XYZ file of N, CA and C in Angstrom:
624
model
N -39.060 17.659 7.690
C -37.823 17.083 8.197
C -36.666 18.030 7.879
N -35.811 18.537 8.693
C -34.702 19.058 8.660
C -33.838 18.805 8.654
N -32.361 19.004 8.537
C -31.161 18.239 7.813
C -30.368 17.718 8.865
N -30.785 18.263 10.060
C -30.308 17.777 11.519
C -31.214 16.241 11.809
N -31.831 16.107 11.015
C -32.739 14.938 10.866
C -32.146 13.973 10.469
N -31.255 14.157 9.529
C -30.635 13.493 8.943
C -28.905 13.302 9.451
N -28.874 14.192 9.853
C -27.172 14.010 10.418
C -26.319 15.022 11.552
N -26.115 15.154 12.931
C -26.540 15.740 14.099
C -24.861 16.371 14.028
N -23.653 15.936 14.043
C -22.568 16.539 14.625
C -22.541 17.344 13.939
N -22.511 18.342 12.810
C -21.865 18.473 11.554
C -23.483 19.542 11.051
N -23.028 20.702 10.207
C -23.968 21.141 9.714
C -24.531 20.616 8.081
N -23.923 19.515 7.800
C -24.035 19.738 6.595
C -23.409 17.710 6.614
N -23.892 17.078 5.215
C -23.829 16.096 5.349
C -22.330 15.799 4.120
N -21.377 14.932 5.013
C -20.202 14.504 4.188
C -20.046 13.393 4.054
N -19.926 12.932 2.312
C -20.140 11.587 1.807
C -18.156 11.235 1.343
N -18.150 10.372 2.657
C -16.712 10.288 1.959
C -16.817 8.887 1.497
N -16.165 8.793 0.000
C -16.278 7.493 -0.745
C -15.037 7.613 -1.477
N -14.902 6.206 -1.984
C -13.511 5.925 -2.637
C -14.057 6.755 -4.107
N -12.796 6.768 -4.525
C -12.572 7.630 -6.110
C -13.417 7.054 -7.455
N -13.715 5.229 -7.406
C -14.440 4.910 -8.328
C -15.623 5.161 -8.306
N -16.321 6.194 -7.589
C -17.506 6.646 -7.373
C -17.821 7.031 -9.070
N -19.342 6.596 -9.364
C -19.571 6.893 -10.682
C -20.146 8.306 -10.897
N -19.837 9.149 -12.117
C -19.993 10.364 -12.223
C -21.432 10.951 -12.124
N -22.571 9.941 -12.566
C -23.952 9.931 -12.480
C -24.273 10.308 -11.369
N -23.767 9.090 -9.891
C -23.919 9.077 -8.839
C -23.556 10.138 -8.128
N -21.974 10.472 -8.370
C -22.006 11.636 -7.488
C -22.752 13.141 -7.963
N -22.718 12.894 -9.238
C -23.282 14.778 -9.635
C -25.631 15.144 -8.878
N -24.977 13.356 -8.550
C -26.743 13.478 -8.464
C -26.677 14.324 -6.410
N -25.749 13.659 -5.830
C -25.215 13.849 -4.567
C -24.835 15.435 -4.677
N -24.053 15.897 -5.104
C -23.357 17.225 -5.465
C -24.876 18.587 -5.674
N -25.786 17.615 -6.408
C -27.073 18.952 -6.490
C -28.172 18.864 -5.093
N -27.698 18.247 -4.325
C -28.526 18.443 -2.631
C -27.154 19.391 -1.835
N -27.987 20.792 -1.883
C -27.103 21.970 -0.968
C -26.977 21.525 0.586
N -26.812 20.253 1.297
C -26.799 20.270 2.567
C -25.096 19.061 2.212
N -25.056 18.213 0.982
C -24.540 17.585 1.078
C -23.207 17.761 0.527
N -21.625 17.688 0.877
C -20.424 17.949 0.496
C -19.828 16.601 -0.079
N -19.527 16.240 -1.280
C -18.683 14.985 -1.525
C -17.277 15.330 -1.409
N -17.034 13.924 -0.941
C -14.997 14.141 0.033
C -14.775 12.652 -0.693
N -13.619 12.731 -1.510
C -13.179 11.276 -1.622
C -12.195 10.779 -0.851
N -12.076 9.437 -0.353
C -11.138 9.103 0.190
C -9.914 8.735 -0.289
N -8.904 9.245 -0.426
C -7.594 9.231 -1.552
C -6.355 8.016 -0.320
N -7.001 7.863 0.970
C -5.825 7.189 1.688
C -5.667 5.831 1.156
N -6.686 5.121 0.445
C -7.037 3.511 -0.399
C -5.436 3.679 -1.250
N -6.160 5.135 -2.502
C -5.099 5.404 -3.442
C -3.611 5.406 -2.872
N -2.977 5.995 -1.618
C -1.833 6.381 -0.769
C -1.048 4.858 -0.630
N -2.229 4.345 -0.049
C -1.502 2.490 0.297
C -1.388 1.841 -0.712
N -1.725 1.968 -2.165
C -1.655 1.346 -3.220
C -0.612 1.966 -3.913
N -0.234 3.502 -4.003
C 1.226 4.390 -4.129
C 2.213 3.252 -3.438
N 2.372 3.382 -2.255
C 2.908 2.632 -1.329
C 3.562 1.369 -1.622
N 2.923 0.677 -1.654
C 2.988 -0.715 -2.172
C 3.211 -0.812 -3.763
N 3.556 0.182 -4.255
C 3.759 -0.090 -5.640
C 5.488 0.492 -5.848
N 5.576 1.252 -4.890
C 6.519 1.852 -4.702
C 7.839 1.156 -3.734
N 7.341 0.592 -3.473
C 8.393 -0.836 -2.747
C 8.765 -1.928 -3.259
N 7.207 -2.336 -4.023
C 7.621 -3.494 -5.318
C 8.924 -2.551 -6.296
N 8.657 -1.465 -6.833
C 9.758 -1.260 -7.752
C 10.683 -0.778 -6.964
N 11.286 -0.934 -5.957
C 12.350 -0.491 -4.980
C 13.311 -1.930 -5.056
N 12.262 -3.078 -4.778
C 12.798 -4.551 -4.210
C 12.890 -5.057 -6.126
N 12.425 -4.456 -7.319
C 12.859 -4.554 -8.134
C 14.472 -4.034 -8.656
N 14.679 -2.970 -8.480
C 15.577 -2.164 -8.522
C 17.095 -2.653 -8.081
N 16.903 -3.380 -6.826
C 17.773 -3.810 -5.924
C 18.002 -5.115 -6.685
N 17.315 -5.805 -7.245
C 17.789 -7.159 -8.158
C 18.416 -7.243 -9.278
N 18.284 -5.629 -9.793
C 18.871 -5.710 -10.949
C 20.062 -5.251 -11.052
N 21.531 -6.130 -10.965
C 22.793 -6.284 -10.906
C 23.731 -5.602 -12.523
N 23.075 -6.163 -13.567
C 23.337 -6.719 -14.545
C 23.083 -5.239 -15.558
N 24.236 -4.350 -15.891
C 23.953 -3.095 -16.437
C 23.050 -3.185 -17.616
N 23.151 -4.374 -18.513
C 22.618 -4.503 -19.920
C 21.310 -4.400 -19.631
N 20.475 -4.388 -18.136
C 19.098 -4.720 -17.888
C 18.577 -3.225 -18.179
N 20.039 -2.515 -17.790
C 18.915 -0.794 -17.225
C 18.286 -0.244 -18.427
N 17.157 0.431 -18.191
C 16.875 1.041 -19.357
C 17.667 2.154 -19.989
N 17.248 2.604 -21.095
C 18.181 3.489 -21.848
C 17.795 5.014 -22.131
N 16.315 5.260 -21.433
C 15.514 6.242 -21.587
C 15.427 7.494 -21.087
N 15.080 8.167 -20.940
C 15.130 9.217 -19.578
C 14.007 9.186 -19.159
N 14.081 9.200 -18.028
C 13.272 9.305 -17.056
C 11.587 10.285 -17.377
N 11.998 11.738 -17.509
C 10.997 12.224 -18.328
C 10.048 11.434 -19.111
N 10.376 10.333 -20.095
C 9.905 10.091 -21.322
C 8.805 9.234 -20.609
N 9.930 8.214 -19.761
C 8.798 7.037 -19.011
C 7.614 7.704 -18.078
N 8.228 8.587 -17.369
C 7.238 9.149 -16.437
C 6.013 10.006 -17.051
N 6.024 10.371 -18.343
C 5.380 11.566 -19.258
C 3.501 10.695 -19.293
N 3.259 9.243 -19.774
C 2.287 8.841 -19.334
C 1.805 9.276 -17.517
N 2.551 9.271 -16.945
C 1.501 8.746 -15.382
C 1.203 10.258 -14.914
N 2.303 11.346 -15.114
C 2.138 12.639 -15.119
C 0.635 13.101 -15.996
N 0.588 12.393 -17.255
C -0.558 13.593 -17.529
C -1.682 12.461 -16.982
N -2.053 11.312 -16.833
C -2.740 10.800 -15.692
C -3.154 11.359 -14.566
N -1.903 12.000 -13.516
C -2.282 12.524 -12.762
C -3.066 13.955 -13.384
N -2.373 14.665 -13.846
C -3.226 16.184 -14.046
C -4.740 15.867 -14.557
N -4.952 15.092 -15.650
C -5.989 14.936 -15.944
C -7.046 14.438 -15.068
N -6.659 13.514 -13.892
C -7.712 13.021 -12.938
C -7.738 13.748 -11.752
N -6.863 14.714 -11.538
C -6.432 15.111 -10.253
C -6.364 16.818 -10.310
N -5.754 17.774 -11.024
C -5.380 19.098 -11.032
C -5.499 19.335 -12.563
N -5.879 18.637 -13.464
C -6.217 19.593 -14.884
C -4.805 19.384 -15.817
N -4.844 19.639 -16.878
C -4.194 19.486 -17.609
C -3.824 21.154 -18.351
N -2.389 21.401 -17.926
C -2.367 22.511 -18.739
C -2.561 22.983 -19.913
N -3.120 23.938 -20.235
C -3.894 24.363 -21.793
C -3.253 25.951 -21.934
N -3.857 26.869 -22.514
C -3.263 27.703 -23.453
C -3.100 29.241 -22.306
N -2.357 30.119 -22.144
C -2.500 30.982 -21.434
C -2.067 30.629 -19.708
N -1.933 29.505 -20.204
C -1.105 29.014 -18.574
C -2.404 28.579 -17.697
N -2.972 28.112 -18.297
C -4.369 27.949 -17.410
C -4.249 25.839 -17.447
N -5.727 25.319 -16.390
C -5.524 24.271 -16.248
C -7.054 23.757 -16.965
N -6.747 22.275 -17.516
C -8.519 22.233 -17.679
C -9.357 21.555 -16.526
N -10.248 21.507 -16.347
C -11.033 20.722 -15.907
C -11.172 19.431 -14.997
N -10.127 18.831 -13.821
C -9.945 17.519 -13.622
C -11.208 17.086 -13.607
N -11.088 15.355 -13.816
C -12.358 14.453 -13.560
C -12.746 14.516 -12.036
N -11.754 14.768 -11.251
C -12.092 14.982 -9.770
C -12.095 16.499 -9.184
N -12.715 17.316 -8.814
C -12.122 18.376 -8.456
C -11.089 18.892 -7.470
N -10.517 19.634 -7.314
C -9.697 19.795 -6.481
C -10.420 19.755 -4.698
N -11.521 20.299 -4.705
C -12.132 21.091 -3.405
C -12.803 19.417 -3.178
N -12.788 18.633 -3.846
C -13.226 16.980 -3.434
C -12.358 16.208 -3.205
N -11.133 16.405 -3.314
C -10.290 15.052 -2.894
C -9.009 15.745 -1.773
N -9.320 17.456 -1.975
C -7.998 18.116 -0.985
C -8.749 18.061 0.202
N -7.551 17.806 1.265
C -7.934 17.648 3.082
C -7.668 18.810 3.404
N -7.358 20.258 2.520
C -6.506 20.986 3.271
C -7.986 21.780 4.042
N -8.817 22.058 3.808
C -10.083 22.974 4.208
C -10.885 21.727 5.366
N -10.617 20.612 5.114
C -11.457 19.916 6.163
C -10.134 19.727 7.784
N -9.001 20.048 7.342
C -8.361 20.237 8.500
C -8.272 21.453 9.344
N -8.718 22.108 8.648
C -9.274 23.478 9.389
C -10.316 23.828 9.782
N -11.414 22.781 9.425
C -12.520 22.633 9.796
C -12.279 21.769 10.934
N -11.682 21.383 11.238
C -11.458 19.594 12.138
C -12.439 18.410 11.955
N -12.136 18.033 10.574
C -13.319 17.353 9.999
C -12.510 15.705 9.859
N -13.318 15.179 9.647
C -12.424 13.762 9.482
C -11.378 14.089 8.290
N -10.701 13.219 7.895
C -10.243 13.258 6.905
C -9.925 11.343 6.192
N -10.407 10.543 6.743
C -11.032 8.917 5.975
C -12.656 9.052 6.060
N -12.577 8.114 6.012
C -13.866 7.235 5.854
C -14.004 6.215 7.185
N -13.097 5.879 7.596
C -13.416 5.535 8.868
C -14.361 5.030 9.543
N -14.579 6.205 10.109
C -16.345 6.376 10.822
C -17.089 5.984 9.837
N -17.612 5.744 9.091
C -18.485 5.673 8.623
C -19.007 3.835 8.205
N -17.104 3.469 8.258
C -16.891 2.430 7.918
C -17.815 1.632 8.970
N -17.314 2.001 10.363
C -17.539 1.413 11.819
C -18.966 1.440 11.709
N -19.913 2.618 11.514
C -20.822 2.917 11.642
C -21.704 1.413 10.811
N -21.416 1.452 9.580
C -21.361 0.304 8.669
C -22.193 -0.715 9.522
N -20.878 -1.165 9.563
C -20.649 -2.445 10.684
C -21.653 -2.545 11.271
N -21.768 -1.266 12.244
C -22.654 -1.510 13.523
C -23.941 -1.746 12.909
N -23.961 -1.239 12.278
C -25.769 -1.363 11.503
C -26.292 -2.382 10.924
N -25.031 -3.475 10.397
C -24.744 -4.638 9.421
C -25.323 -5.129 11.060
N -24.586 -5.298 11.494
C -24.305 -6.477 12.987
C -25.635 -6.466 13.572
N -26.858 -5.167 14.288
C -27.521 -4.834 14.787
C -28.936 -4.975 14.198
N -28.528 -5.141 12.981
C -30.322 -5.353 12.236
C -30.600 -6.361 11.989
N -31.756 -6.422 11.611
C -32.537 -7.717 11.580
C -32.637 -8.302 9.994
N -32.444 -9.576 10.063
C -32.599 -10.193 8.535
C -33.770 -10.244 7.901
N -33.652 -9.946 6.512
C -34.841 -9.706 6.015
C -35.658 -8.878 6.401
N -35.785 -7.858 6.954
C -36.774 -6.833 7.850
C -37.816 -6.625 6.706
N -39.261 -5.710 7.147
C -39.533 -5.229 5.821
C -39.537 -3.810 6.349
N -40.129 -3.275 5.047
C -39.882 -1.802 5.087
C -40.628 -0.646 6.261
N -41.153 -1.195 7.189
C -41.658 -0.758 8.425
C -40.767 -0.632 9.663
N -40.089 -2.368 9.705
C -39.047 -2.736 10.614
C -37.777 -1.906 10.519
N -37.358 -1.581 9.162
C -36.305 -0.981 8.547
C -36.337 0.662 8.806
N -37.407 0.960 8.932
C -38.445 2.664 9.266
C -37.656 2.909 10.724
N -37.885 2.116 11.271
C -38.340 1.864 12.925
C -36.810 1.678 13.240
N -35.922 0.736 12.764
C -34.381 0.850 13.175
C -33.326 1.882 13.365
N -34.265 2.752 11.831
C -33.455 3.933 11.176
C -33.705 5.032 12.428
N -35.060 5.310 12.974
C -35.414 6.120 13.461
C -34.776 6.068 15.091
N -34.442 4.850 15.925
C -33.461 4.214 17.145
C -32.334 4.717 16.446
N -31.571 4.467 15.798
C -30.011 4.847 15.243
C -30.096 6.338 15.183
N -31.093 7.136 14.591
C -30.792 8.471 14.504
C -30.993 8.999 15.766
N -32.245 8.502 16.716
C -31.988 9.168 18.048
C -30.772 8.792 19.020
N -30.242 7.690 19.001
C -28.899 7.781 19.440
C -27.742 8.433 18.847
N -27.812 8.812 17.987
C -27.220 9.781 17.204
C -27.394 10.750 17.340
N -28.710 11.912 17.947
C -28.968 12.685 18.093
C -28.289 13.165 19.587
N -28.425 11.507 20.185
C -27.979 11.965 21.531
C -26.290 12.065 22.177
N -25.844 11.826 20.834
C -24.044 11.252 20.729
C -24.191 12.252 20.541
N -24.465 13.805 19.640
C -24.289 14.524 19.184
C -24.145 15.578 20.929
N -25.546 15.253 21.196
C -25.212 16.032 22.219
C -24.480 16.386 23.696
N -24.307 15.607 23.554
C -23.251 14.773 24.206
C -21.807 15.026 24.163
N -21.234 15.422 23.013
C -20.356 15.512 22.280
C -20.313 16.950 22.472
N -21.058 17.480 22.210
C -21.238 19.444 22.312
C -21.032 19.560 23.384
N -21.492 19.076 24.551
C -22.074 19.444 26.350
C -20.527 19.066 26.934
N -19.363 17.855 26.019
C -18.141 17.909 26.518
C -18.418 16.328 27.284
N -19.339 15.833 27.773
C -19.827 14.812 28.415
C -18.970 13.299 28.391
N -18.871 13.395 27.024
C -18.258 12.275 26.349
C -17.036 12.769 25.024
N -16.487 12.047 24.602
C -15.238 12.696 24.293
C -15.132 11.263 22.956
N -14.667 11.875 21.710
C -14.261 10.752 20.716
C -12.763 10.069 21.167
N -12.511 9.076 21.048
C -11.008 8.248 20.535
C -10.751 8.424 19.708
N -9.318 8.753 19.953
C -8.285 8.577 18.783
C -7.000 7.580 19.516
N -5.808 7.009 18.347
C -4.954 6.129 19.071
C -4.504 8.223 18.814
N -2.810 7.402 19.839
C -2.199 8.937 19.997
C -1.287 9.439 19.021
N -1.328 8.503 17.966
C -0.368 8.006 16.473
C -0.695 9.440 16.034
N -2.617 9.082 15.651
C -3.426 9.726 14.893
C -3.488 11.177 15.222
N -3.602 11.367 16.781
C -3.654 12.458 17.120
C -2.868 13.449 16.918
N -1.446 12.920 16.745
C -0.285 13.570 16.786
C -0.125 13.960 15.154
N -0.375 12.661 14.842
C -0.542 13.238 13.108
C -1.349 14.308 12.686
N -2.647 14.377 13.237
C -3.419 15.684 13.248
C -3.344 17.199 13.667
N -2.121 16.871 14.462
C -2.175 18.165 15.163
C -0.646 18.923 14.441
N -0.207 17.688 13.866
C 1.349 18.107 13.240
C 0.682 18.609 11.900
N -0.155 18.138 11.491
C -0.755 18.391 9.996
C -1.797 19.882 9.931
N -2.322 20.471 10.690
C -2.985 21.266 11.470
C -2.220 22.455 11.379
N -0.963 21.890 12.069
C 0.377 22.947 11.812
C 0.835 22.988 10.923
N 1.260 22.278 10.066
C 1.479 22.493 8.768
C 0.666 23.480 7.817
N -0.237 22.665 8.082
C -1.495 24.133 6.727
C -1.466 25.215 7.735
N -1.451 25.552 8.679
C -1.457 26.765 9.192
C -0.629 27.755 8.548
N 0.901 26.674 8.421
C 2.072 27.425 8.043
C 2.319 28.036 6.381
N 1.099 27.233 5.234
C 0.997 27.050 4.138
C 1.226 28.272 3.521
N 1.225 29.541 3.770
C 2.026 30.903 3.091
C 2.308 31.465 3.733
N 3.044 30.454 4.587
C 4.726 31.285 5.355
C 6.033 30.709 4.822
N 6.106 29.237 4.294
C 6.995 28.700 4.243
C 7.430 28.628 2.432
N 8.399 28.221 2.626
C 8.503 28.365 0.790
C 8.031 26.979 0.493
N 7.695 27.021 -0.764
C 6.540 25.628 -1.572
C 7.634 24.351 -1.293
N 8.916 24.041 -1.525
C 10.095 23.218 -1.812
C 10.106 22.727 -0.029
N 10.298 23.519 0.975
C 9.908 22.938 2.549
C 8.698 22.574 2.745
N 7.606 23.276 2.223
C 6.436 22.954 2.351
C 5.894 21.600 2.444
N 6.448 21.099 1.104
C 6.034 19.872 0.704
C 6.519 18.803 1.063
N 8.164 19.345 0.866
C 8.910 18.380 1.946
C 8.506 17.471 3.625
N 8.208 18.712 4.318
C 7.663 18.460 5.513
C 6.019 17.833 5.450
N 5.360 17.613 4.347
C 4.360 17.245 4.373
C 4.405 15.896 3.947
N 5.356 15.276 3.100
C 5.708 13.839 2.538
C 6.478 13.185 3.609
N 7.385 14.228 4.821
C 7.852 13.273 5.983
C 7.071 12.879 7.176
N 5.735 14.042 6.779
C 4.092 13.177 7.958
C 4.031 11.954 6.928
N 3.669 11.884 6.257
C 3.281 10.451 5.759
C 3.993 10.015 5.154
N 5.800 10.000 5.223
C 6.798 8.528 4.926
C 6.749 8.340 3.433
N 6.581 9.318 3.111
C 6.850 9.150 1.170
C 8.549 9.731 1.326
């Protein structure tokens, strides 16, 4: 069996999963050379989001000077900062160097799968889900279950080709599209522009 056996658009198989993925699980995923782990960080984005509006609609209630805190800003923020480095980009150590995040960088950054034109959710996979939930049979046994897998991958085989030959064409809304193609441009531009615009223009695609 060959790895096109297993998964037809794509040379190589991408497991995109949320961040509480356990470390066992993925390092076991990480030692099969066909397979790339991608986490999905957009869960994390809407939960930024929404946390970030609660203390906005906090902010706005508080009238009453004796409420404000007395701290600087630094001090409060100094927990969630080394949070982030430590789970996300490393924690600076001696010689100007970073250590180790619990996540790696090349697993949770979109910037190489947008140049690939690779998904960048989970999405698909979600749908895919679904369809498989909806379409199978209850209780099957492990023959019936053989036999489903093997219908799903040849229609899969044949979406694939399909897809190459131009025949048939994926959806997107035109939200998405536009977001992709603005974001596309962006990393294109990634050492032309200075880091301070860079980033800027990358927090006004997604409304931070």
């Amino acid at each position: 069996m060959t790895e096109t056996d297993y998964w037809s658009p794509g040379s190589r198989l991408d497991f995109l999963f949320l961040l509480p993925l356990s470390r066992y699980n993925r390092s076991k995923l990480e030692k099969r050379p066909c397979v790339t782990c991608v986490s999905a960080v957009l869960h994390v984005q809407k939960l930024w989001r929404s946390k970030v509006k609660a203390c906005k609609r906090a902010v706005q209630q508080c009238h009453d000077n004796s409420s404000l805190h007395d701290q600087p800003n630094t001090e409060i923020n100094a927990d969630f900062v080394d949070y982030f480095e430590d789970t996300f980009i490393g924690r600076v150590i001696r010689n100007n160097r970073r250590r180790a995040p619990r996540f790696s960088v090349n697993m949770w950054n979109c910037f190489s799968r947008l140049d690939e034109e690779l998904p960048r959710t989970n999405n698909s996979s979600e749908g895919w889900n679904r369809a498989i939930k909806n379409s199978a049979r209850e209780n099957p046994s492990i023959y019936e279950s053989i036999a489903d897998l093997r219908i799903e991958q040849h229609s899969n085989l044949i979406l694939a080709e399909q897809l190459e030959a131009g025949v048939v064409k994926t959806r997107k809304r035109i939200k998405y599209e536009m977001l992709n193609e603005q974001l596309q441009q962006l990393a294109s531009n990634f050492y032309l522009l200075p880091r301070d615009i860079y980033f800027k223009k990358a927090r006004a695609l997604f409304n931070f």
